[in-house]
mmCIF file of C-alpha atoms in Angstrom:
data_model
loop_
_atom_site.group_PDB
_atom_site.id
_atom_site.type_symbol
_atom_site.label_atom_id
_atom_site.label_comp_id
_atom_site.label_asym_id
_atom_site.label_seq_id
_atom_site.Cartn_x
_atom_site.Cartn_y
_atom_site.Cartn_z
ATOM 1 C CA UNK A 871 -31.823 26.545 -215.431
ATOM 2 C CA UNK A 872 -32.375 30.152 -215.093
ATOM 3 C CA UNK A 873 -36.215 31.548 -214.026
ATOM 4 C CA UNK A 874 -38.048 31.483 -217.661
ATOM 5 C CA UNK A 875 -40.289 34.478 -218.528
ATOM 6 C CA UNK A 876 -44.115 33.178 -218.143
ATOM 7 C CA UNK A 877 -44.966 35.240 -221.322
ATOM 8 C CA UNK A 878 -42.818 33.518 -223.429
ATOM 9 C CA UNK A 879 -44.140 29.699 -221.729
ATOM 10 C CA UNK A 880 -48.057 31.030 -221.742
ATOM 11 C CA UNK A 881 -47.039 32.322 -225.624
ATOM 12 C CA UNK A 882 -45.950 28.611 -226.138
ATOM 13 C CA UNK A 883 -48.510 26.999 -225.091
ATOM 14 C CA UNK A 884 -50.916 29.186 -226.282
ATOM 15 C CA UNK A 885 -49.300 28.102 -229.778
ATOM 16 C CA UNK A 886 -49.142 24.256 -228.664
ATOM 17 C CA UNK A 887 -53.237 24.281 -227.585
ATOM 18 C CA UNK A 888 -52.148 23.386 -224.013
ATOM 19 C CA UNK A 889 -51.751 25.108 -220.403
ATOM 20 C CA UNK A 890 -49.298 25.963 -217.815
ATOM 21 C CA UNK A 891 -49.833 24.481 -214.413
ATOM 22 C CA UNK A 892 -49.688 27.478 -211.803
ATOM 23 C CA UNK A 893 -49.343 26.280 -208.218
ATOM 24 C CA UNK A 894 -49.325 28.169 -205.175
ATOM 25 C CA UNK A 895 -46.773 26.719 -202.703
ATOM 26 C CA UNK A 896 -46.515 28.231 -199.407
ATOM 27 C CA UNK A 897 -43.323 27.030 -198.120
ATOM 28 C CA UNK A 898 -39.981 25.146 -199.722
ATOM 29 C CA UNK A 899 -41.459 21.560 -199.412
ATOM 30 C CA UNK A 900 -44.440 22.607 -201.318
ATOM 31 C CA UNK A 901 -42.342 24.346 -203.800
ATOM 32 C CA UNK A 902 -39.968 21.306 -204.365
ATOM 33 C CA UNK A 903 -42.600 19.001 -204.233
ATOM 34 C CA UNK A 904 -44.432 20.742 -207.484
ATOM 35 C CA UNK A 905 -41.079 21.326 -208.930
ATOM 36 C CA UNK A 906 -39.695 17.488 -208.761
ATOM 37 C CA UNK A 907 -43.209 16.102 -210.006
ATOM 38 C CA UNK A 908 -43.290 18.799 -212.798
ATOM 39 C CA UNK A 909 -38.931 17.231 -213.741
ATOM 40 C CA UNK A 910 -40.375 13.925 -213.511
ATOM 41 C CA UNK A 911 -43.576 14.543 -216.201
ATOM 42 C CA UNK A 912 -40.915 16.691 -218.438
ATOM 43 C CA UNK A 913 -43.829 20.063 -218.188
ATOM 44 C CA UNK A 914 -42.565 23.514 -217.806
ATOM 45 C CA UNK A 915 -44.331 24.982 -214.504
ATOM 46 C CA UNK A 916 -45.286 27.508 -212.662
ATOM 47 C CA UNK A 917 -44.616 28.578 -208.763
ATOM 48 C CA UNK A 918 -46.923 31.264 -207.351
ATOM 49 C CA UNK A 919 -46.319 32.752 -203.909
ATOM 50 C CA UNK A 920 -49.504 34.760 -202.567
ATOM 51 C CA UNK A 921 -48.641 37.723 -200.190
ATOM 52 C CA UNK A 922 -49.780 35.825 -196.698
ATOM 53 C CA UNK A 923 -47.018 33.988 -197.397
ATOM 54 C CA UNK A 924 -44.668 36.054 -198.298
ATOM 55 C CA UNK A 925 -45.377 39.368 -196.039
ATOM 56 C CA UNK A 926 -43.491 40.137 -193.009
ATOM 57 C CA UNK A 927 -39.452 39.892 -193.961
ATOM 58 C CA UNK A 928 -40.733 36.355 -195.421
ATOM 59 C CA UNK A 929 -40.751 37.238 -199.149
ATOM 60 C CA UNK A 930 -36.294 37.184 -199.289
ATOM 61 C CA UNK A 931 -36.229 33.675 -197.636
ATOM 62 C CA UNK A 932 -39.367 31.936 -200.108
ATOM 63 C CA UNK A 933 -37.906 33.688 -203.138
ATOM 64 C CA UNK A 934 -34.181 32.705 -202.816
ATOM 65 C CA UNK A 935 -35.272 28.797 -201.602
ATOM 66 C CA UNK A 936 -37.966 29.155 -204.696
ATOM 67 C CA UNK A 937 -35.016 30.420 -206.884
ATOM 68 C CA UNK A 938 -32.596 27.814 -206.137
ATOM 69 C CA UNK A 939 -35.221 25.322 -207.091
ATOM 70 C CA UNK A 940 -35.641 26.370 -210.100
ATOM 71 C CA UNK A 941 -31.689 26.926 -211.196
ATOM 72 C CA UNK A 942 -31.211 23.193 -209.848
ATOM 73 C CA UNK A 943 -34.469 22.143 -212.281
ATOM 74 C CA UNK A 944 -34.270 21.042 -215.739
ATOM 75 C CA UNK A 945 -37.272 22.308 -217.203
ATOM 76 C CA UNK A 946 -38.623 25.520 -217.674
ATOM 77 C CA UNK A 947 -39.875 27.224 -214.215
ATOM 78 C CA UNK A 948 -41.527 30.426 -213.695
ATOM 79 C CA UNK A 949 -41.781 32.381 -210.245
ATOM 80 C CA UNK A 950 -45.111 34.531 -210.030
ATOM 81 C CA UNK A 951 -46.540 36.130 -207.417
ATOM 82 C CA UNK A 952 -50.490 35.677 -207.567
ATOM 83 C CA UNK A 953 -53.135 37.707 -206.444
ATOM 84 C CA UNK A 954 -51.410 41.031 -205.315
ATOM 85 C CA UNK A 955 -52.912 44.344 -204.687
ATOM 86 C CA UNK A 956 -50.239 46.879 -203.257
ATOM 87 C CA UNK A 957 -48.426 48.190 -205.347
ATOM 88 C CA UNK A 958 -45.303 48.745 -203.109
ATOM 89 C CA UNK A 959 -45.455 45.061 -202.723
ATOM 90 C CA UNK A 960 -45.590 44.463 -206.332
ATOM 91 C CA UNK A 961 -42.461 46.122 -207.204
ATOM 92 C CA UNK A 962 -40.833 45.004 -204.229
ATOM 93 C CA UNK A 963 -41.526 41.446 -205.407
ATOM 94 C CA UNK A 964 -40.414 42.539 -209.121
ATOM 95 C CA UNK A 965 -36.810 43.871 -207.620
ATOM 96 C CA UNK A 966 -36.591 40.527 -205.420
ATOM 97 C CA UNK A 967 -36.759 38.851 -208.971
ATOM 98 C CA UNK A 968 -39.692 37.155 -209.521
ATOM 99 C CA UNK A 969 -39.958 36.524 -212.776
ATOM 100 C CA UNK A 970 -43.557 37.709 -213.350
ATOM 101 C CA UNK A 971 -46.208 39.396 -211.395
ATOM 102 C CA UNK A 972 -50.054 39.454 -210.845
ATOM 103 C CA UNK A 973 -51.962 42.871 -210.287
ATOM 104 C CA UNK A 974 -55.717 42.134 -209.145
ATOM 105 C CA UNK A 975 -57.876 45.585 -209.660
ATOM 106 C CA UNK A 976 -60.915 43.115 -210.308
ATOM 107 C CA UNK A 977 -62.747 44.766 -207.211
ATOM 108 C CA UNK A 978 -61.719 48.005 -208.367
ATOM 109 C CA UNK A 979 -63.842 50.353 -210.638
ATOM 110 C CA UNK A 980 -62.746 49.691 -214.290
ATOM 111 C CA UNK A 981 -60.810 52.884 -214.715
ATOM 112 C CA UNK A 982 -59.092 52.539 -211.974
ATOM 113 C CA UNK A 983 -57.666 49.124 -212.755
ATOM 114 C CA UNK A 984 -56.732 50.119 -215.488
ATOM 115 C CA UNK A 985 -54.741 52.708 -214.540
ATOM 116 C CA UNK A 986 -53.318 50.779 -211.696
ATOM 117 C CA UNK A 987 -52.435 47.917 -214.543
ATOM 118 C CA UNK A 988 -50.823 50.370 -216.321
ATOM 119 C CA UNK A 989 -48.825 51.696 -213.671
ATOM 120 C CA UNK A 990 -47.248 47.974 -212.738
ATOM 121 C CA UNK A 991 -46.928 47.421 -215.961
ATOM 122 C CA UNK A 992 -45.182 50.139 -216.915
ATOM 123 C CA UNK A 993 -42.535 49.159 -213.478
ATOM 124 C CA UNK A 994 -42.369 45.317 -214.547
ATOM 125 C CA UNK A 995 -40.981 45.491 -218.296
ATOM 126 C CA UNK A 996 -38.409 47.690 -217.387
ATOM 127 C CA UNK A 997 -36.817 44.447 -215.693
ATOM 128 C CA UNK A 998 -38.389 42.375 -218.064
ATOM 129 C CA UNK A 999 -41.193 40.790 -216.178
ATOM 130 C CA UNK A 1000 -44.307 39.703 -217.442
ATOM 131 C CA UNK A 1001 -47.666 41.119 -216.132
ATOM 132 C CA UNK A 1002 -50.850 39.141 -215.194
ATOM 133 C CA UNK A 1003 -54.015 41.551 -214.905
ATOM 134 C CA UNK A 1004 -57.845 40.298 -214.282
ATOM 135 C CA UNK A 1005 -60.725 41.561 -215.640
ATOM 136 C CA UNK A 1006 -63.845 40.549 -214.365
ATOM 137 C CA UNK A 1007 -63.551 39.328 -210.494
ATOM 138 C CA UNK A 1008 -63.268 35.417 -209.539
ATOM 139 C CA UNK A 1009 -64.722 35.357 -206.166
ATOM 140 C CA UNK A 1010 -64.238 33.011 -203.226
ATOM 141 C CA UNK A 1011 -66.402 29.910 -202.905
ATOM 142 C CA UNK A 1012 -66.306 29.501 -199.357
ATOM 143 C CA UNK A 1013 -66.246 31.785 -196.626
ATOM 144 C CA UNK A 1014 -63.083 32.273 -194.724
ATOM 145 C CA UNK A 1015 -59.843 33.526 -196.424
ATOM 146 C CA UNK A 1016 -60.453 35.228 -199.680
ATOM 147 C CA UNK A 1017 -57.241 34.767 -202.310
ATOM 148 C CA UNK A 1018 -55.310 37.935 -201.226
ATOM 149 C CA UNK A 1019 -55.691 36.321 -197.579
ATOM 150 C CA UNK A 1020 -57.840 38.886 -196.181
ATOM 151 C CA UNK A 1021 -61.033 37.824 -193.388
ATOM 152 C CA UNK A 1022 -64.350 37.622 -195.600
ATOM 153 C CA UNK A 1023 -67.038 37.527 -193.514
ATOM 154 C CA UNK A 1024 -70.332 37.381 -196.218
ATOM 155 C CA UNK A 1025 -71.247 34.344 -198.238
ATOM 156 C CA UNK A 1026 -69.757 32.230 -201.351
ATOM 157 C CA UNK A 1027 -69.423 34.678 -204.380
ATOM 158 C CA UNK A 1028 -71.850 34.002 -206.908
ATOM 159 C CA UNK A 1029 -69.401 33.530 -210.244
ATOM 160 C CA UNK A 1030 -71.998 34.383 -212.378
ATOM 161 C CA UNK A 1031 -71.752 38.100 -210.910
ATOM 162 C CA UNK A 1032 -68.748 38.630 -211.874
ATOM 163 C CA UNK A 1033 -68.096 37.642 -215.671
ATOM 164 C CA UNK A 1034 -65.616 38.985 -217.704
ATOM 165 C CA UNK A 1035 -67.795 41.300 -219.886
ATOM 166 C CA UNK A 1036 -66.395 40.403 -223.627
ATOM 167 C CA UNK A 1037 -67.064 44.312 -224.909
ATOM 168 C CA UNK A 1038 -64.544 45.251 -222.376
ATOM 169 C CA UNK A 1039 -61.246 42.786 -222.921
ATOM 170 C CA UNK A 1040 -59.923 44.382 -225.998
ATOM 171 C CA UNK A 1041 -59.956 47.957 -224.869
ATOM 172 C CA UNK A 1042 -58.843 46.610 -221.079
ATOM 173 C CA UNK A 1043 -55.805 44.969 -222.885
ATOM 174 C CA UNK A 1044 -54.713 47.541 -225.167
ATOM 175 C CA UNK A 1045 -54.855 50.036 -222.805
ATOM 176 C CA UNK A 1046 -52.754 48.687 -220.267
ATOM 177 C CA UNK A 1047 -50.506 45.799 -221.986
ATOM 178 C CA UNK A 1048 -50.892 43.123 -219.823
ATOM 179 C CA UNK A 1049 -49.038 40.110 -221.067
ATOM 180 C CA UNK A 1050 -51.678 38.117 -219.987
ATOM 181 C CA UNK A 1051 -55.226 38.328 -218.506
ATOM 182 C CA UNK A 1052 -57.374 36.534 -216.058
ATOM 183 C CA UNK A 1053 -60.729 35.700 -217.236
ATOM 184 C CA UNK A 1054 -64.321 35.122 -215.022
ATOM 185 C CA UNK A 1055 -65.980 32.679 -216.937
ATOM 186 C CA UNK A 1056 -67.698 30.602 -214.002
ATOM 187 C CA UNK A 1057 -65.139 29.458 -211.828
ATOM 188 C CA UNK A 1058 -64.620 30.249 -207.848
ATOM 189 C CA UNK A 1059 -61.253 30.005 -205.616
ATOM 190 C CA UNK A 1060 -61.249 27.578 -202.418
ATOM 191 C CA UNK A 1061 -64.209 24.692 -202.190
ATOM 192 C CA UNK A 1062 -67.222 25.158 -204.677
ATOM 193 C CA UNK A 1063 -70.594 24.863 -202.408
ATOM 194 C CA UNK A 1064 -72.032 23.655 -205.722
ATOM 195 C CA UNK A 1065 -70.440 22.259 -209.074
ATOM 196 C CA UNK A 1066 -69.397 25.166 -211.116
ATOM 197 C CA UNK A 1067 -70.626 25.289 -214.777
ATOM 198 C CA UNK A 1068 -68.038 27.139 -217.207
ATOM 199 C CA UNK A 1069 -70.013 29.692 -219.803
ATOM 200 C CA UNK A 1070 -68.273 27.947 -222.493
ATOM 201 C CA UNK A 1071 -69.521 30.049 -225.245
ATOM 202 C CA UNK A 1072 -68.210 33.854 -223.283
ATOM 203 C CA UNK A 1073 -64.846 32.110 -223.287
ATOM 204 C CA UNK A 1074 -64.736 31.459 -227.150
ATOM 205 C CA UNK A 1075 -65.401 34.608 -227.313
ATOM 206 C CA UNK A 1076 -63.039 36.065 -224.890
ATOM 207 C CA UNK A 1077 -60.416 33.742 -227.038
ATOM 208 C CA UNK A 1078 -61.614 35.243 -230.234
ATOM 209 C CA UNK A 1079 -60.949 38.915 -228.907
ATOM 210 C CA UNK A 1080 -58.007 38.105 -226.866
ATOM 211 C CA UNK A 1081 -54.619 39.080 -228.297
ATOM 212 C CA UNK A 1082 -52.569 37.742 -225.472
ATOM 213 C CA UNK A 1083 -53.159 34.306 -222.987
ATOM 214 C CA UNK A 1084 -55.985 33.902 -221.127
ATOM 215 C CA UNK A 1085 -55.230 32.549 -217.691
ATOM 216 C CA UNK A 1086 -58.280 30.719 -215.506
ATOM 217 C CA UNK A 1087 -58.248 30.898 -211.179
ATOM 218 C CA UNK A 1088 -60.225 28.080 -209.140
ATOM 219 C CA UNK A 1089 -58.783 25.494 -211.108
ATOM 220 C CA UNK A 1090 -59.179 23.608 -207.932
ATOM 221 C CA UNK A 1091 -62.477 21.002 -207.654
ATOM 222 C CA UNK A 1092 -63.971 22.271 -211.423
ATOM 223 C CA UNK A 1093 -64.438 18.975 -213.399
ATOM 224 C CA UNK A 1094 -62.146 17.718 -215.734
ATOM 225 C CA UNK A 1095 -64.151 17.648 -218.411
ATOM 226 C CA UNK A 1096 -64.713 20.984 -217.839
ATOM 227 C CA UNK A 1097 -61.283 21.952 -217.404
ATOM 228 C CA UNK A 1098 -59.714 20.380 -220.355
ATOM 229 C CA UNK A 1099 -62.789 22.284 -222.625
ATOM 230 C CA UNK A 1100 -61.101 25.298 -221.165
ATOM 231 C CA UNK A 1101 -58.139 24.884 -222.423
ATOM 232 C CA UNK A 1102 -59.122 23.882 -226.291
ATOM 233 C CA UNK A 1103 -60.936 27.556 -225.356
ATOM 234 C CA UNK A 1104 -58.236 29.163 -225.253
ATOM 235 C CA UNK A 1105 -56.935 29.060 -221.349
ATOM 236 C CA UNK A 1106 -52.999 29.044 -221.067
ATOM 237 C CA UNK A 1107 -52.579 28.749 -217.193
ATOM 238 C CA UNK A 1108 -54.451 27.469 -214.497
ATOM 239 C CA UNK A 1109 -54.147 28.129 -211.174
ATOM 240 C CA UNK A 1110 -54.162 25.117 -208.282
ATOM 241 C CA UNK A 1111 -53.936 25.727 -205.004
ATOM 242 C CA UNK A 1112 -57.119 24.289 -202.945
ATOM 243 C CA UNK A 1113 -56.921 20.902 -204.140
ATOM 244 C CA UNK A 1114 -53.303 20.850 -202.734
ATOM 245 C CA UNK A 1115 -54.110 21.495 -199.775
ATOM 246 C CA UNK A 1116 -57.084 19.140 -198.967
ATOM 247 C CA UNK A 1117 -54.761 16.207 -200.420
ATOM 248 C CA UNK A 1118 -51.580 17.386 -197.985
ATOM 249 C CA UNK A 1119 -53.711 18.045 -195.063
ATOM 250 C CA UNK A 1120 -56.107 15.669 -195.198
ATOM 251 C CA UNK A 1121 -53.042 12.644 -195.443
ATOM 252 C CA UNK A 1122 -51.275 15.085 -192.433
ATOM 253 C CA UNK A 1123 -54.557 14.517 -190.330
ATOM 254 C CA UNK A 1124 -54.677 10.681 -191.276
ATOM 255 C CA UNK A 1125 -51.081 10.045 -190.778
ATOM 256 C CA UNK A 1126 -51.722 11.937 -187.066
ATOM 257 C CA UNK A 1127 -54.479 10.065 -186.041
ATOM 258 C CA UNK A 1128 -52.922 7.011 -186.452
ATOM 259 C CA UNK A 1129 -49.363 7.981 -184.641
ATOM 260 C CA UNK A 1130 -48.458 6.456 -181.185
ATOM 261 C CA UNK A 1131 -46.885 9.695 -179.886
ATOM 262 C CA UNK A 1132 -46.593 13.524 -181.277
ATOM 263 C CA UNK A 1133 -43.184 13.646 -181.106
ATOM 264 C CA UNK A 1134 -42.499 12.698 -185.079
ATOM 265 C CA UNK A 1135 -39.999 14.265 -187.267
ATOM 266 C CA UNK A 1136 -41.453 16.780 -190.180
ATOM 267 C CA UNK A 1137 -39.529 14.463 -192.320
ATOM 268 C CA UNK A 1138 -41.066 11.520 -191.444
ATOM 269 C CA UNK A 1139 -44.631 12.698 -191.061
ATOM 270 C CA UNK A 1140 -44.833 15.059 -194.490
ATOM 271 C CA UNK A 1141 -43.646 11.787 -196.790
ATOM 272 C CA UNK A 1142 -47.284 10.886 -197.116
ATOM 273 C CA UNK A 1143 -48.776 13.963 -197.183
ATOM 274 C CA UNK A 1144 -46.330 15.696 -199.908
ATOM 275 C CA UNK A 1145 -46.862 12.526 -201.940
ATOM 276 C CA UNK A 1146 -50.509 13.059 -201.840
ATOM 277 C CA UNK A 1147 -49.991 16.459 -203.084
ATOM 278 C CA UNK A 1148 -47.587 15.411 -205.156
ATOM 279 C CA UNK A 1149 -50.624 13.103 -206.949
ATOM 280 C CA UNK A 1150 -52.674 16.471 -207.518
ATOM 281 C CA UNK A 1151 -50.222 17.873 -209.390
ATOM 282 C CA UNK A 1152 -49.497 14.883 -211.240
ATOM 283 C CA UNK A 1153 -52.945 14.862 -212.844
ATOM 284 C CA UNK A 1154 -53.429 18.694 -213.221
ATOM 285 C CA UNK A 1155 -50.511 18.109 -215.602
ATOM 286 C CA UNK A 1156 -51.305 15.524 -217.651
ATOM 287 C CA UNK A 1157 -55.231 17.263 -217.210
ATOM 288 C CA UNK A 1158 -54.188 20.511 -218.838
ATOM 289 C CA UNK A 1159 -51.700 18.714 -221.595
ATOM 290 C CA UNK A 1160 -48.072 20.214 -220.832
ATOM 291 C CA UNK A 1161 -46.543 16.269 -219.691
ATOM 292 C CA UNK A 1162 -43.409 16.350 -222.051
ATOM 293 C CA UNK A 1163 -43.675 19.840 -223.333
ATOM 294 C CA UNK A 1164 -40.357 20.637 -221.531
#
C-alpha cells in the first residue's frame, strides 16, 4: 500500500492507548526484515533512516528500496527520517518522499529550535509530511557515535540533565506545530551504563499538556515494565535501533566463529542473524501493544 502519514498512525494510536514501533534500518535487509515481521504480527510500523546512512548519493537508493517495501506491504508503513539537523538535508529528504521527518534542535538554545522547527515545518506540510520535533535533549549512553552519527568524545549523558521541562511543551508546540514531539523523560540512545529509571510522574504531565503524540528515543535496553508504563503515559512511538543491532551482530559474530572458511554467501550467513533481529522486533511489538492493529 501507499507510504501512510505517521500523524495520522501516531493520532491512532494515541486514540487506541498503544505505540508505533519506529526502527532504524540501515540497509534493505534490515528494512525488509522489520517490514515482513511487522505483516506477519498485523502492526502498522515505522522505518527510520538516520543521515550516516543515507548521506553521500545514498539517500535515492535506501528510499526507493524502502519505498518499494512498503507499496509491496499490507499494513500501514511509514518512512521517517530520524534524528536530522541540516536543514538542506531535511527538505531534500521531504522532496525524495519520505513520508515524515525529524528536526532535532534539542542542543540548540530554545529560541532557536524553535524557529528552526518552524522553518521545517512550515517546508514539510506543504507536501503533506508530518513533523517530529524534540524538546528537551536525549543524550547518548555510551561513548562513541552519538544518534546524528557524529564522533563524541566525553562521557555517557546524564538523562536526568536533560528533561523535557513541562512549563515549556505547550508554548514549544504551539509555536511551531510539530505534529509530534520527542520527550526526555529518563531514557538514553545506544547501551545504558546503568538501568535507566523513567520520571513517570513528568511524563503524565507532559501527556496532560500535550496536544499532539508524544514520541520516546532509547527504547533500546529500558525495561519492559518500564516501557509499557510509558505508553499507558501517553508515548505513541518508540524508537529501536540498539537492540537490533546487538541481536544481528552478535548472531553475525557467532555464526563467524563457528564457519570453516570466510568465503560464505551474505545470504547464507545473514539467515541467523536477521532472524535474531527479526525476534527484537517481534517483542517490541507485542511490548508496545500495536500486534493486530493493522
Amino acid at each position: 500500500m501507499p507510504l501512510v502519514n505517521m500523524k495520522k498512525m501516531l493520532a491512532d494510536a494515541r486514540r487506541g492507548k498503544y505505540a508505533i514501533g519506529a526502527f532504524d534500518v540501515s540497509n534493505f535487509d534490515m528494512a525488509a526484515a522489520v517490514t515482513e515481521t511487522a505483516r506477519e504480527e498485523r502492526s502498522p510500523v515505522i522505518l527510520m533512516g538516520l543521515t550516516p546512512d543515507l548521506a553521500d548519493g545514498k539517500l535515492p537508493y535506501w528510499l526507493d528500496s524502502v519505498k518499494a517495501l512498503a507499496a509491496a506491504a499490507d499494513v500501514p508503513v511509514a518512512v521517517h527520517l530520524d534524528h536530522a539537523t541540516d536543514l538542506d538535508f531535511i527538505k531534500e529528504c521531504v522532496d525524495g518522499g519520505f513520508s515524515s521527518v525529524m528536526f532535532d534542535g534539542s542542543l540548540l538554545p530554545l529560541e532557536e529550535n524553535i524557529r528552526k522547527t518552524r522553518e521545517v515545518v512550515a517546508y514539510a506540510h506543504r507536501f503533506d509530511v508530518t513533523v517530529e520535533a524534540e524538546l528537551g535533549h536525549v543524550g547518548d549512553g555510551i561513548v562513541g557515535s552519538s544518534e546524528i552519527g557524529a564522533e563524541k568524545k566525553t562521557g555517557f549523558d546524564n538523562p536526568d540533565d536533560f528533561l523535557t521541562q513541562p512549563d515549556e511543551l505547550a508554548d514549544f508546540i504551539a509555536r511551531t506545530e510539530a505534529d509530534c514531539i520527542a520527550v526526555a523523560v529518563g531514557t538514553a540512545h545506544g547501551l545504558y551504563v546503568r538501568e535507566p529509571k523513567l520520571h513517570f510522574d513528568r511524563l503524565a504531565a507532559l501527556n496532560d499538556i500535550s496536544p499532539v503524540p508524544m514520541v520516546m528515543h532509547g527504547g533500546s535496553g529500558t525495561p519492559d515494565d518500564q516501557i509499557r508504563k510509558a505508553v499507558a503515559l501517553g508515548i505513541c512511538k518508540l524508537n529501536i535501533f540498539s537492540e537490533m543491532l546487538t541481536a544481528f551482530n552478535g548472531a553475525l559474530k557467532e555464526e563467524l566463529a563457528h564457519a570453516e572458511h570466510l568465503a560464505i554467501w551474505p545470504h547464507q550467513l545473514y539467515q541467523k542473524p536477521l532472524a535474531a533481529l527479526r525476534e527484537v522486533v517481534r517483542r517490541k511489538i507485542t511490548l508496545v501493544g500495536s500486534a493486530g492493529k493493522a
